[in-house]
Amino acid sequence: MYQIKAKIIANRRITSRYYNLVIDAPQIAKFAKPGQFVNVCVSKGNEPFLRKPFSIYRIGPQNVRKKSKIELLYKVVGKGTDILTGNKTGDYINIIGPLGNGFVLPPKTNQKQQSEIILIGGGIGVVPLLFLAECLKNNRSLGVSVLVGIKSKEESFLIRDFNKLDCRVKVATEDGSNGFKGLVTKLLKEELGFGRSSSVCMSYTCGPSLMLEKVSKIAEKNKVPCQVCLEEYMACGIGACLGCAVKVKNGHFPGFKYVRVCKEGPVFDSRQVIWGE
Amino acid sequence: MNKKSFLFTDIAGIKMKNPVMVASGTFGYGEEYKELIDLDKLGAIVTKTITLKPRAGNPPPRIVETAAGMLNAVGLQNVGLDVFLKEKLPGLKKITSTPVIVSVGGESILEYVKITEALNKTGTIAGIELNISCPNIRFQKKNTKLKGGIIFSQDEKITYKLVSRVRKATKLPLIVKLSPNVTDITLIARAAEKAGADVLSLINTPLGMAVDVTTRKPALANITGGLSGPAIKPIALRMVWEVTNTVKIPVIAMGGIMNTTDALEFFMVKAAAVAVGVGNFINPQTPLEIVEGIADYLKRHRIKRLKDLSLLKGR
Ligand SMILES: Cc1cc2nc3c(=O)[nH]c(=O)nc-3n(C[C@H](O)[C@H](O)[C@H](O)COP(=O)(O)OP(=O)(O)OC[C@H]3O[C@@H](n4cnc5c(N)ncnc54)[C@H](O)[C@@H]3O)c2cc1C
Ligand SMILES: Cc1cc2nc3c(=O)[nH]c(=O)nc-3n(C[C@H](O)[C@H](O)[C@H](O)COP(=O)(O)O)c2cc1C
Ligand code: FES
């Protein structure tokens, strides 16, 4: 974990609401794992007051062994992300990372049929899944399928980098303007239907919490383990303030306890999470 | 001039290399920050408030950003006395020589006394801070209709009784942390002093609320929460000024301290030390930058000791 004043390499506008931020952060790039995040100081003053957490989209440069850059992909939703868009190449930004526990990679397996992986992303939730997909593709001979749910074809850039990775990509749009018309959870049901789930050894998901809850239920029903990447309002990002609590099972407070999304998470085994409380 | 010697601060026997501490609840059990700052350079570390039994805490969302600050309703989630003594305290002592002050909370006077008695035996802590000001723990006073009860330090008599009982139970330096949610804080400060407190610390968080207009619901699951950050600094400063002009015992000041200038303001109203709270979240280097900043200020103004840094007369 490092706090660094990092140089901005690029802050590219992808669409009016999505930006791609590349930061020179060798220490963080060296240790970052998929699913981990950085906590970014977006403001020089008091507005917005808190740092803002962002998942790591990937580390780079590509085809270079020694990674020195981290890449974020962010959606402009409020004051903090709006200020972030104003950053220019050469500016410095104060970030803390890498934070949290990332995804647990699937166990190495020799049985070829046992090695299907499914990633399910909703909107901007694809961010940590891309870094994960890169690791899965780089290190292992696994079959990786990616199911992505987006609003409409305007957000299709969210799947572009998965296509480049040579993953099997399926997209669902709410308006049917690209791929399947409907929800990504419907795609997942189809993927796992007709006994196909037996070849899937792990699923990973990130996106809106209602989607995560649905994905977890579908995965559990089909006996596919599922790792969910959660979001919660954060202040410190390092486990000190207890602000980012989420309810999980098996605690010593009859049947539950609160754990920190920033420290024990943001990735959890779906069966541990108590949804909606 | 040796920086170390002129910032050295002794508060009721708590010997600190400088007067900059970190506030309870914003620094976990200390070890959370070990990778980000040199813990040995802090004046003192005040740990998250512990209670006799572990507490689960409040449901999320527990925090929300507000103008120049944030609201929190963590609900005093903590590991409880046993785990604190077995794991957290030894763990922290292992990684730093900085004095550790343990913040104690409870739902009854007896709970405070029991925890204090257990802390007496550790032999490794520099002092106890009684958190009698947590907006999340309520005491049901007889003959009042206030829903959910009151905060201990909202009542002079309860404050006096609680502090006296704990005073009898320990020889350790005893700090009493006060709530700003009162009409006249000097009355409570006096009661704590009379009951035998060695030091006062203030302020804990004033109660606040935020509404999410999109969902038309309170932003926090707990509805209300404690406000911290620059938004509360003027309130904290006024209260520290009132209290230092009322009691003889030293005061540790906190509330919105984000930089050297903020800290200096509190020293000028006669605080003996300052504590950084949410400043740690925004920039974990804050307390250490303040230590440097104070040293520079004193040198530049040729002031020998912090004690000489009071307000000047007149307007
Ligand atoms: C672990 C984690 C990873 C994330 N990764 C990404 C990512 O890769 N790309 C991306 O675009 N977004 C990501 N987010 C969400 C991002 O943090 C919020 O969009 C951002 O904080 C909004 O700030 P704002 O000031 O622009 O918006 P605001 O107007 O302040 O808030 C809009 C919404 O953002 C969320 N939010 C605001 N402040 C915080 C905070 N301090 N901590 C957590 N959530 C907050 C709240 O749900 C709020 O309702 C992630 C969040 C978490 C917790
Ligand atoms: C998330 C959070 C948790 C806190 N927990 C405690 C606590 O357990 N005990 C306590 O005495 N004060 C607690 N406080 C109050 C702080 O110690 C401090 O008094 C207050 O935040 C004002 O200082 P600040 O504005 O610098 O943060 C907490 C504050 C925050 C923001
Ligand atoms: S954000 Fe502070 S504990 Fe997670």
mmCIF file of C-alpha atoms in Angstrom, chain B residues 59-236:
data_model
loop_
_atom_site.group_PDB
_atom_site.id
_atom_site.type_symbol
_atom_site.label_atom_id
_atom_site.label_comp_id
_atom_site.label_asym_id
_atom_site.label_seq_id
_atom_site.Cartn_x
_atom_site.Cartn_y
_atom_site.Cartn_z
ATOM 1 C CA PRO B 59 -26.275 -1.072 9.157
ATOM 2 C CA PRO B 60 -24.933 0.643 6.008
ATOM 3 C CA PRO B 61 -24.811 3.227 4.647
ATOM 4 C CA ARG B 62 -22.812 4.478 7.604
ATOM 5 C CA ILE B 63 -21.105 7.482 6.095
ATOM 6 C CA VAL B 64 -21.875 10.268 3.685
ATOM 7 C CA GLU B 65 -20.017 13.282 2.475
ATOM 8 C CA THR B 66 -21.370 16.748 3.333
ATOM 9 C CA ALA B 67 -20.138 20.280 2.684
ATOM 10 C CA ALA B 68 -16.541 20.413 3.987
ATOM 11 C CA GLY B 69 -17.015 17.301 6.050
ATOM 12 C CA MET B 70 -18.737 13.989 6.503
ATOM 13 C CA LEU B 71 -21.383 12.350 8.638
ATOM 14 C CA ASN B 72 -20.766 9.006 10.274
ATOM 15 C CA ALA B 73 -22.950 6.547 12.128
ATOM 16 C CA VAL B 74 -20.573 3.635 12.544
ATOM 17 C CA GLY B 75 -22.329 2.701 15.761
ATOM 18 C CA LEU B 76 -19.151 1.950 17.688
ATOM 19 C CA GLN B 77 -18.380 -1.283 15.872
ATOM 20 C CA ASN B 78 -15.420 -2.722 17.768
ATOM 21 C CA VAL B 79 -13.776 -6.027 18.624
ATOM 22 C CA GLY B 80 -14.554 -5.817 22.346
ATOM 23 C CA LEU B 81 -12.210 -5.754 25.317
ATOM 24 C CA ASP B 82 -10.920 -9.338 25.131
ATOM 25 C CA VAL B 83 -9.779 -9.294 21.521
ATOM 26 C CA PHE B 84 -8.428 -5.790 22.011
ATOM 27 C CA LEU B 85 -6.225 -6.930 24.885
ATOM 28 C CA LYS B 86 -5.176 -10.180 23.245
ATOM 29 C CA GLU B 87 -4.564 -8.993 19.684
ATOM 30 C CA LYS B 88 -4.954 -5.326 18.877
ATOM 31 C CA LEU B 89 -3.026 -3.719 21.741
ATOM 32 C CA PRO B 90 -0.014 -6.085 21.673
ATOM 33 C CA GLY B 91 -0.007 -5.798 17.872
ATOM 34 C CA LEU B 92 0.194 -2.021 18.027
ATOM 35 C CA LYS B 93 2.796 -1.995 20.816
ATOM 36 C CA LYS B 94 4.953 -4.274 18.715
ATOM 37 C CA ILE B 95 5.139 -1.860 15.799
ATOM 38 C CA THR B 96 5.518 1.486 17.578
ATOM 39 C CA SER B 97 6.916 3.124 20.681
ATOM 40 C CA THR B 98 4.456 6.029 20.430
ATOM 41 C CA PRO B 99 2.230 6.345 23.527
ATOM 42 C CA VAL B 100 -1.070 4.532 23.105
ATOM 43 C CA ILE B 101 -4.199 5.969 24.655
ATOM 44 C CA VAL B 102 -7.152 3.633 24.812
ATOM 45 C CA SER B 103 -10.627 5.026 24.206
ATOM 46 C CA VAL B 104 -13.258 3.408 26.379
ATOM 47 C CA GLY B 105 -17.012 3.326 25.830
ATOM 48 C CA GLY B 106 -19.956 1.712 27.511
ATOM 49 C CA GLU B 107 -23.655 1.676 28.160
ATOM 50 C CA SER B 108 -23.377 1.859 31.937
ATOM 51 C CA ILE B 109 -20.975 3.294 34.489
ATOM 52 C CA LEU B 110 -20.120 -0.230 35.554
ATOM 53 C CA GLU B 111 -19.005 -1.104 32.020
ATOM 54 C CA TYR B 112 -16.569 1.841 32.007
ATOM 55 C CA VAL B 113 -15.196 0.741 35.383
ATOM 56 C CA LYS B 114 -14.738 -2.876 34.331
ATOM 57 C CA ILE B 115 -12.846 -1.956 31.167
ATOM 58 C CA THR B 116 -10.700 0.493 33.108
ATOM 59 C CA GLU B 117 -9.774 -2.182 35.651
ATOM 60 C CA ALA B 118 -8.717 -4.513 32.856
ATOM 61 C CA LEU B 119 -6.641 -1.751 31.233
ATOM 62 C CA ASN B 120 -4.829 -1.056 34.528
ATOM 63 C CA LYS B 121 -3.231 -4.458 34.240
ATOM 64 C CA THR B 122 -1.803 -4.055 30.741
ATOM 65 C CA GLY B 123 1.147 -1.945 31.855
ATOM 66 C CA THR B 124 1.643 -0.800 28.267
ATOM 67 C CA ILE B 125 -0.835 2.009 27.789
ATOM 68 C CA ALA B 126 -0.135 5.686 28.371
ATOM 69 C CA GLY B 127 -3.631 6.699 29.345
ATOM 70 C CA ILE B 128 -7.359 6.183 29.082
ATOM 71 C CA GLU B 129 -9.803 8.358 27.178
ATOM 72 C CA LEU B 130 -13.387 8.046 28.325
ATOM 73 C CA ASN B 131 -15.628 8.410 25.340
ATOM 74 C CA ILE B 132 -18.733 9.661 27.129
ATOM 75 C CA SER B 133 -19.721 11.627 24.072
ATOM 76 C CA CYS B 134 -20.464 9.051 21.398
ATOM 77 C CA PRO B 135 -23.743 9.976 19.725
ATOM 78 C CA ASN B 136 -24.295 6.276 19.101
ATOM 79 C CA ILE B 137 -24.447 5.132 22.711
ATOM 80 C CA ARG B 138 -27.396 6.346 24.704
ATOM 81 C CA PHE B 139 -28.129 6.351 28.366
ATOM 82 C CA GLN B 140 -31.785 6.207 29.393
ATOM 83 C CA LYS B 141 -32.192 8.802 32.106
ATOM 84 C CA LYS B 142 -35.128 8.535 34.433
ATOM 85 C CA ASN B 143 -37.879 11.133 34.053
ATOM 86 C CA THR B 144 -36.916 12.223 30.554
ATOM 87 C CA LYS B 145 -38.966 11.718 27.466
ATOM 88 C CA LEU B 146 -36.113 12.219 25.003
ATOM 89 C CA LYS B 147 -36.365 9.336 22.576
ATOM 90 C CA GLY B 148 -33.395 7.027 22.617
ATOM 91 C CA GLY B 149 -31.940 8.555 25.770
ATOM 92 C CA ILE B 150 -29.085 10.984 26.158
ATOM 93 C CA ILE B 151 -25.344 11.001 25.637
ATOM 94 C CA PHE B 152 -23.557 10.630 29.023
ATOM 95 C CA SER B 153 -21.727 13.905 28.691
ATOM 96 C CA GLN B 154 -24.948 15.812 28.046
ATOM 97 C CA ASP B 155 -25.637 15.654 31.767
ATOM 98 C CA GLU B 156 -23.412 17.241 34.421
ATOM 99 C CA LYS B 157 -24.423 14.906 37.203
ATOM 100 C CA ILE B 158 -23.968 11.723 35.184
ATOM 101 C CA THR B 159 -20.632 13.013 33.925
ATOM 102 C CA TYR B 160 -19.511 13.687 37.480
ATOM 103 C CA LYS B 161 -20.659 10.312 38.739
ATOM 104 C CA LEU B 162 -19.130 8.351 35.855
ATOM 105 C CA VAL B 163 -15.779 10.128 35.952
ATOM 106 C CA SER B 164 -15.542 9.852 39.774
ATOM 107 C CA ARG B 165 -16.155 6.124 39.658
ATOM 108 C CA VAL B 166 -13.551 5.557 36.948
ATOM 109 C CA ARG B 167 -11.120 7.903 38.714
ATOM 110 C CA LYS B 168 -11.295 5.694 41.798
ATOM 111 C CA ALA B 169 -10.551 2.663 39.637
ATOM 112 C CA THR B 170 -7.321 3.859 38.021
ATOM 113 C CA LYS B 171 -4.082 5.744 38.505
ATOM 114 C CA LEU B 172 -3.539 5.998 34.747
ATOM 115 C CA PRO B 173 -3.816 9.444 33.172
ATOM 116 C CA LEU B 174 -7.526 9.959 32.625
ATOM 117 C CA ILE B 175 -8.824 11.914 29.638
ATOM 118 C CA VAL B 176 -12.521 12.691 29.335
ATOM 119 C CA LYS B 177 -13.894 13.344 25.856
ATOM 120 C CA LEU B 178 -16.767 15.779 25.674
ATOM 121 C CA SER B 179 -19.725 16.168 23.361
ATOM 122 C CA PRO B 180 -20.528 19.442 21.629
ATOM 123 C CA ASN B 181 -24.219 18.534 21.706
ATOM 124 C CA VAL B 182 -24.839 20.626 24.836
ATOM 125 C CA THR B 183 -26.016 24.103 25.720
ATOM 126 C CA ASP B 184 -23.077 25.013 27.950
ATOM 127 C CA ILE B 185 -19.983 22.876 27.603
ATOM 128 C CA THR B 186 -18.212 24.610 30.499
ATOM 129 C CA LEU B 187 -20.638 23.054 32.976
ATOM 130 C CA ILE B 188 -19.770 19.545 31.790
ATOM 131 C CA ALA B 189 -16.065 20.404 31.638
ATOM 132 C CA ARG B 190 -16.149 21.577 35.261
ATOM 133 C CA ALA B 191 -18.024 18.477 36.378
ATOM 134 C CA ALA B 192 -15.380 16.250 34.773
ATOM 135 C CA GLU B 193 -12.566 18.285 36.304
ATOM 136 C CA LYS B 194 -14.152 18.180 39.755
ATOM 137 C CA ALA B 195 -14.594 14.412 39.426
ATOM 138 C CA GLY B 196 -10.875 13.965 38.916
ATOM 139 C CA ALA B 197 -10.257 14.019 35.166
ATOM 140 C CA ASP B 198 -6.613 14.791 34.346
ATOM 141 C CA VAL B 199 -7.303 16.017 30.823
ATOM 142 C CA LEU B 200 -10.307 16.927 28.678
ATOM 143 C CA SER B 201 -10.571 16.276 24.984
ATOM 144 C CA LEU B 202 -13.042 17.966 22.671
ATOM 145 C CA ILE B 203 -14.955 17.947 20.499
ATOM 146 C CA ASN B 204 -16.619 14.709 19.596
ATOM 147 C CA THR B 205 -19.009 15.027 16.671
ATOM 148 C CA PRO B 206 -22.042 17.311 16.631
ATOM 149 C CA LEU B 207 -25.135 15.446 15.448
ATOM 150 C CA GLY B 208 -26.301 16.029 11.928
ATOM 151 C CA MET B 209 -28.385 14.625 9.115
ATOM 152 C CA ALA B 210 -28.449 14.435 5.326
ATOM 153 C CA VAL B 211 -31.227 13.508 2.913
ATOM 154 C CA ASP B 212 -30.783 11.859 -0.475
ATOM 155 C CA VAL B 213 -33.258 13.714 -2.664
ATOM 156 C CA THR B 214 -33.089 11.061 -5.378
ATOM 157 C CA THR B 215 -34.328 8.295 -3.113
ATOM 158 C CA ARG B 216 -36.175 10.655 -0.721
ATOM 159 C CA LYS B 217 -34.586 8.847 2.178
ATOM 160 C CA PRO B 218 -32.100 9.819 4.860
ATOM 161 C CA ALA B 219 -28.590 9.347 3.477
ATOM 162 C CA LEU B 220 -27.592 7.273 6.516
ATOM 163 C CA ALA B 221 -29.386 4.092 7.558
ATOM 164 C CA ASN B 222 -29.180 5.374 11.127
ATOM 165 C CA ILE B 223 -30.866 8.634 9.928
ATOM 166 C CA THR B 224 -28.635 10.859 12.072
ATOM 167 C CA GLY B 225 -24.857 10.806 12.391
ATOM 168 C CA GLY B 226 -21.895 12.687 13.801
ATOM 169 C CA LEU B 227 -20.425 15.501 11.715
ATOM 170 C CA SER B 228 -16.664 15.941 11.346
ATOM 171 C CA GLY B 229 -14.262 17.893 9.217
ATOM 172 C CA PRO B 230 -13.622 21.584 8.480
ATOM 173 C CA ALA B 231 -17.365 22.241 8.766
ATOM 174 C CA ILE B 232 -17.169 21.855 12.552
ATOM 175 C CA LYS B 233 -13.875 23.646 13.189
ATOM 176 C CA PRO B 234 -15.350 27.002 14.237
ATOM 177 C CA ILE B 235 -17.618 25.234 16.726
ATOM 178 C CA ALA B 236 -14.721 23.213 18.093
#
